[in-house]
Amino acid sequence: MKLRLNPLKSALLLALCLSFSAGVFAQEQSWTVNFKDTDIQEVIKFMADATGRTIIIDPKVRGPVKVISTKPLNSEELYSLFLSVLDVHGYTAVDSGGVVRIVPNRDARSLPVPSESETSTIDDTYVTQVIQLKNISAAKVLPTLRPLVPQHGHIAAYDASNALIITDTRANIVRLNEIIAKIDQAAVIGTDLIQLRYAQATDVVSIITTLEKPDPNRGTTSAPIVVVADKRINGVIISGDDLQRQRIKLLIDRMDRPQAKNSNMRVVYLKYARAEEVSKVLTGMVQNLTQNKPATEGAASTTSTGIQFDVDTNAVLLTADSDTMESLLTVIESLDIRRAQVLVEAIIVEIEENSGKELGIEWMYRDSDYGFGGSARGNNSGGIIGGLAGAALDDSDAGLASLASGIGGITGQVFGIGRLGERTDFLGILKMLQSNSKTNILSTPNLLTTDNHEASISVGQEVPFETGSYTSTGGGASNPSSPFTTVERRDVGVQLTVTPHVNDGDSVVLDIAQEVSSLSNVDSVDGVVTNKRTIETQVLAENGQVVVLGGLIKDDVQSSEQRVPILGSIPILGHAFRSQTSRVVKTNLLVFIRATVVEDAQMMVGATAEKYSAIRDIQIEQRRKSGLLLNSREIPVLPEWIDESVLQQAREKRVQETQKLDQVIDLRSDLESSDTDSSGPNSSTEE
């Protein structure tokens, strides 16, 4: 059918000829559109009437439009043609809440354009879409896709989720999706084994690992290539995608070449083992190899193989042919390993409790006509009775002196009674004593040693012991006799000798020799008396487990009684003719030990810091309680413990934070540069 235009559109008839024809269905309407230098705002008004949309025109939208069409178009096709016309002239339509805005392309990305996860239709409407990448890095693919986005569009990478953010027309976003789908392909992971002929697998892997450093632009889902050395067959195992494996194979092939000059001398610097001990092992191994070979080959090997060591640099010098050299290097690598260390803590506890009781009566009787009598133990109590007797005989000074000496020599409480007369004297004393003494000795010697290495610690004194005496006799006054004595000094104290053997499991075998000796309070005419406790054993303990090596628990009960025959047995009255003593000694001696395997440097620092801090706390407490007579600053105190591992972690953390800050700055610079490129010089001039 034909469309009649109202008078307002009569100006368009010069350039526009609209013919409306009926289609197959009467409900559908079509238009055949032709514009010749028609003002774009008139075209927009016509599209608003034809499509029934509410359209807002930006003041910057102006200019003539030229369209030639010979095919009838329905409403959807007509609106798509309208969007294409706008895009050709640098404008676009932004649909927001049912209202269409006609704005320049450069302003569209800052407007609330709709966001879509998938683009089903293809037109020139501006939308924003987030494309998630699965196999490659968004930052790495961004420079490839940036030229495909027009200047008025926007594309940026978000590394946190490995995604691309694109604001452009639907048609261009569909094209970018097709390109990204072809690029974002998972690499085929494979594994290859390359057996070397000339080079060493460990050396080749070390070089490749150094060259193949992590790429900061690599995506989080992209697995780096893995290169591992197989010492058993002298091969290199490569795991990665096809391109990575081909590149590494080419590099290995170039490195697996024979040496340009045959060198049969090598200097190996050892890290943990001693060069002297390793050279002995290598010499014995070479001798065994020589004996097992035929005579001709053995003679040749003996002349060409030489092993020496340098103590100053802890290095082993090897001279051998290529086959023997490889065998020697393999043995050295197996021997030069970090040996485990063991911290041995011994605990020696000795508790002794001593209690005694004594009760007795001593007396003396004298009569000038009928004689004298008495009952005494023969100790210092006799001095008391003698002093009292002297005082009774008017020898007061001597008697009081003897009395004071007697009382001072008796331990315990002494009570006495007496009657002094001209003819008859009676003196008596009552002695009572109860004593209790306790001794608690704790020794904790500690030792740190390496696996299979004997270590010992000795804490005590060197006590002189007389071993003999001699007297040389001379002749005459000019050469008199000169006696002399020979003395031997022996260690008295705590001695611990330990040899640990660390098993493959979590257990330690300990060869232990423990000795605890001390000087006795008992005097002997033959010399000094010592107390000695010795343990020699081998134990198996778990790592960090406390075990008891041995000990002694002793109860010593002694009692004695002195009495006068017959009289001392009389009930009640017999106590005046007897004296009783009792002594009970309880001794507890136990030795414990704990072996802890120090696996790494961090554990070593922890064990050392614990002991260091404990000693420092004691020194600080002594300084705090120094008192008035001693200046607190005169008491030495260890400096505060500084953990180097903590400082190293802090340094690494600062480096990581600096790297992250640099990445943020680089990303911000890329975004600013992309915004500057997309805006263009002309757009900034127009704005």
PDB file of C-alpha atoms in Angstrom, residues 1-2 19-32 72-74:
ATOM      1  CA  MET A   1       0.000   0.000   0.000  1.00  0.00           C
ATOM      2  CA  LYS A   2       1.083   3.591  -0.403  1.00  0.00           C
ATOM      3  CA  SER A  19       6.621   3.586  -1.520  1.00  0.00           C
ATOM      4  CA  PHE A  20       4.676   1.265   0.725  1.00  0.00           C
ATOM      5  CA  SER A  21       3.734  -2.014  -0.726  1.00  0.00           C
ATOM      6  CA  ALA A  22       1.713  -4.759   0.832  1.00  0.00           C
ATOM      7  CA  GLY A  23       3.529  -8.009   1.581  1.00  0.00           C
ATOM      8  CA  VAL A  24       2.327 -11.511   1.709  1.00  0.00           C
ATOM      9  CA  PHE A  25       0.649 -10.793   5.043  1.00  0.00           C
ATOM     10  CA  ALA A  26      -1.492  -7.715   5.438  1.00  0.00           C
ATOM     11  CA  GLN A  27      -0.221  -7.175   9.031  1.00  0.00           C
ATOM     12  CA  GLU A  28       3.432  -6.630   7.990  1.00  0.00           C
ATOM     13  CA  GLN A  29       4.448  -3.251   6.596  1.00  0.00           C
ATOM     14  CA  SER A  30       7.576  -2.546   4.517  1.00  0.00           C
ATOM     15  CA  TRP A  31       9.415   0.533   3.332  1.00  0.00           C
ATOM     16  CA  THR A  32      11.651   1.298   0.382  1.00  0.00           C
ATOM     17  CA  PRO A  72      11.603  -3.222   0.693  1.00  0.00           C
ATOM     18  CA  LEU A  73      12.502  -3.425   4.404  1.00  0.00           C
ATOM     19  CA  ASN A  74      10.412  -4.369   7.419  1.00  0.00           C
TER      20      ASN A  74
END
